[in-house]
């Protein structure tokens, strides 16, 4: 027994049942290539230049240490922190603490936990 096509919506359902949907699984080539490039960059650049990058941090550390311990008036306000505090200008804070206040910003831009240990 076969059904005759009709104008009702039930005929659409029977025709839709005949359609077979095939799913294609794709291998994530782009994602694996990106991971491989990041890995190669880490091994090729960062590991080989780690000492040079760390030396640059120590140059900045010595400059900040010299400013902190040099022969000058001690700080009334010292700003320590990461790059979120790096943009604070000591002259702007003098309006709050007074013109005679010695304010210095020792925050590190673009540096992380390793700088806190060194400081």
mmCIF file of C-alpha atoms in Angstrom:
data_model
loop_
_atom_site.group_PDB
_atom_site.id
_atom_site.type_symbol
_atom_site.label_atom_id
_atom_site.label_comp_id
_atom_site.label_asym_id
_atom_site.label_seq_id
_atom_site.Cartn_x
_atom_site.Cartn_y
_atom_site.Cartn_z
ATOM 1 C CA UNK A 1 0.000 0.000 0.000
ATOM 2 C CA UNK A 2 1.453 3.327 -1.024
ATOM 3 C CA UNK A 3 0.428 6.764 -0.080
ATOM 4 C CA UNK A 4 -0.743 9.201 -2.620
ATOM 5 C CA UNK A 5 0.775 12.697 -2.520
ATOM 6 C CA UNK A 6 -1.589 15.129 -0.904
ATOM 7 C CA UNK A 7 -1.619 18.767 -0.038
ATOM 8 C CA UNK A 8 -1.460 18.144 3.707
ATOM 9 C CA UNK A 9 1.622 18.578 5.821
ATOM 10 C CA UNK A 10 1.868 14.851 6.502
ATOM 11 C CA UNK A 11 3.168 14.275 2.972
ATOM 12 C CA UNK A 12 6.094 16.575 3.713
ATOM 13 C CA UNK A 13 7.019 14.457 6.694
ATOM 14 C CA UNK A 14 7.152 11.257 4.668
ATOM 15 C CA UNK A 15 9.324 12.898 2.029
ATOM 16 C CA UNK A 16 11.667 14.274 4.692
ATOM 17 C CA UNK A 17 12.144 10.794 6.148
ATOM 18 C CA UNK A 18 13.658 9.647 2.861
ATOM 19 C CA UNK A 19 16.462 12.214 3.047
ATOM 20 C CA UNK A 20 19.681 10.807 4.520
ATOM 21 C CA UNK A 21 21.977 13.292 6.191
ATOM 22 C CA UNK A 22 25.626 12.339 6.225
ATOM 23 C CA UNK A 23 27.923 13.999 8.716
ATOM 24 C CA UNK A 24 31.506 14.548 7.723
ATOM 25 C CA UNK A 25 34.109 14.569 10.440
ATOM 26 C CA UNK A 26 36.955 16.895 9.662
ATOM 27 C CA UNK A 27 40.386 16.675 11.165
ATOM 28 C CA UNK A 28 41.325 19.994 12.899
ATOM 29 C CA UNK A 29 44.334 20.700 10.713
ATOM 30 C CA UNK A 30 44.305 24.467 11.348
ATOM 31 C CA UNK A 31 44.192 24.098 15.132
ATOM 32 C CA UNK A 32 47.000 21.550 15.151
ATOM 33 C CA UNK A 33 49.106 23.719 12.858
ATOM 34 C CA UNK A 34 48.625 26.705 15.194
ATOM 35 C CA UNK A 35 49.670 24.614 18.207
ATOM 36 C CA UNK A 36 52.711 23.371 16.332
ATOM 37 C CA UNK A 37 53.751 26.930 15.435
ATOM 38 C CA UNK A 38 53.375 28.089 19.039
ATOM 39 C CA UNK A 39 55.451 25.130 20.201
ATOM 40 C CA UNK A 40 58.171 25.855 17.659
ATOM 41 C CA UNK A 41 58.241 29.510 18.718
ATOM 42 C CA UNK A 42 58.605 28.536 22.378
ATOM 43 C CA UNK A 43 61.428 26.103 21.677
ATOM 44 C CA UNK A 44 63.157 28.109 18.968
ATOM 45 C CA UNK A 45 62.936 31.634 20.285
ATOM 46 C CA UNK A 46 62.060 31.784 23.960
ATOM 47 C CA UNK A 47 64.296 28.952 25.189
ATOM 48 C CA UNK A 48 67.248 30.135 23.121
ATOM 49 C CA UNK A 49 66.885 33.803 24.142
ATOM 50 C CA UNK A 50 65.696 33.379 27.730
ATOM 51 C CA UNK A 51 68.996 34.581 29.194
ATOM 52 C CA UNK A 52 69.019 37.682 26.993
ATOM 53 C CA UNK A 53 65.420 38.548 27.896
ATOM 54 C CA UNK A 54 66.154 38.048 31.607
ATOM 55 C CA UNK A 55 69.256 40.267 31.349
ATOM 56 C CA UNK A 56 67.104 43.085 29.992
ATOM 57 C CA UNK A 57 64.812 42.752 33.016
ATOM 58 C CA UNK A 58 67.803 42.954 35.340
ATOM 59 C CA UNK A 59 69.002 46.164 33.685
ATOM 60 C CA UNK A 60 65.637 47.722 34.495
ATOM 61 C CA UNK A 61 65.739 46.217 37.979
ATOM 62 C CA UNK A 62 69.118 47.811 38.675
ATOM 63 C CA UNK A 63 67.839 51.207 37.519
ATOM 64 C CA UNK A 64 64.821 50.934 39.810
ATOM 65 C CA UNK A 65 66.971 49.680 42.687
ATOM 66 C CA UNK A 66 69.305 52.636 42.219
ATOM 67 C CA UNK A 67 66.325 54.992 42.288
ATOM 68 C CA UNK A 68 65.000 53.331 45.469
ATOM 69 C CA UNK A 69 68.257 53.219 47.405
ATOM 70 C CA UNK A 70 70.145 56.153 45.927
ATOM 71 C CA UNK A 71 71.249 59.240 47.815
ATOM 72 C CA UNK A 72 68.010 61.147 47.746
ATOM 73 C CA UNK A 73 65.080 61.932 49.975
ATOM 74 C CA UNK A 74 63.123 58.772 50.937
ATOM 75 C CA UNK A 75 59.765 58.206 49.270
ATOM 76 C CA UNK A 76 56.585 59.222 51.038
ATOM 77 C CA UNK A 77 54.566 57.198 48.531
ATOM 78 C CA UNK A 78 56.016 54.297 46.529
ATOM 79 C CA UNK A 79 53.907 52.674 43.829
ATOM 80 C CA UNK A 80 54.718 48.990 43.348
ATOM 81 C CA UNK A 81 52.808 46.743 40.987
ATOM 82 C CA UNK A 82 52.316 45.489 37.472
ATOM 83 C CA UNK A 83 51.485 47.263 34.246
ATOM 84 C CA UNK A 84 48.049 48.247 35.577
ATOM 85 C CA UNK A 85 49.796 50.750 37.861
ATOM 86 C CA UNK A 86 52.602 51.611 35.447
ATOM 87 C CA UNK A 87 50.708 54.546 33.914
ATOM 88 C CA UNK A 88 50.225 56.451 37.204
ATOM 89 C CA UNK A 89 52.193 59.700 37.140
ATOM 90 C CA UNK A 90 53.713 60.851 40.432
ATOM 91 C CA UNK A 91 53.072 64.512 39.543
ATOM 92 C CA UNK A 92 49.329 63.802 39.358
ATOM 93 C CA UNK A 93 49.406 62.357 42.877
ATOM 94 C CA UNK A 94 51.172 65.415 44.248
ATOM 95 C CA UNK A 95 47.849 67.250 44.046
ATOM 96 C CA UNK A 96 46.503 64.770 46.617
ATOM 97 C CA UNK A 97 49.522 64.354 48.911
ATOM 98 C CA UNK A 98 50.984 67.834 48.589
ATOM 99 C CA UNK A 99 53.756 69.349 46.507
ATOM 100 C CA UNK A 100 56.446 68.466 49.070
ATOM 101 C CA UNK A 101 55.651 64.730 48.958
ATOM 102 C CA UNK A 102 58.270 62.473 47.392
ATOM 103 C CA UNK A 103 56.335 60.050 45.148
ATOM 104 C CA UNK A 104 57.915 57.413 42.905
ATOM 105 C CA UNK A 105 56.417 54.824 40.603
ATOM 106 C CA UNK A 106 58.352 51.539 40.674
ATOM 107 C CA UNK A 107 55.696 49.541 38.821
ATOM 108 C CA UNK A 108 56.786 47.201 36.039
ATOM 109 C CA UNK A 109 55.134 47.332 32.649
ATOM 110 C CA UNK A 110 54.711 43.990 30.867
ATOM 111 C CA UNK A 111 56.306 41.929 33.629
ATOM 112 C CA UNK A 112 54.950 39.271 35.911
ATOM 113 C CA UNK A 113 55.654 37.423 39.129
ATOM 114 C CA UNK A 114 59.385 37.036 38.477
ATOM 115 C CA UNK A 115 59.831 40.777 38.964
ATOM 116 C CA UNK A 116 58.132 40.735 42.374
ATOM 117 C CA UNK A 117 60.654 38.155 43.517
ATOM 118 C CA UNK A 118 63.538 40.259 42.260
ATOM 119 C CA UNK A 119 62.143 43.436 43.853
#
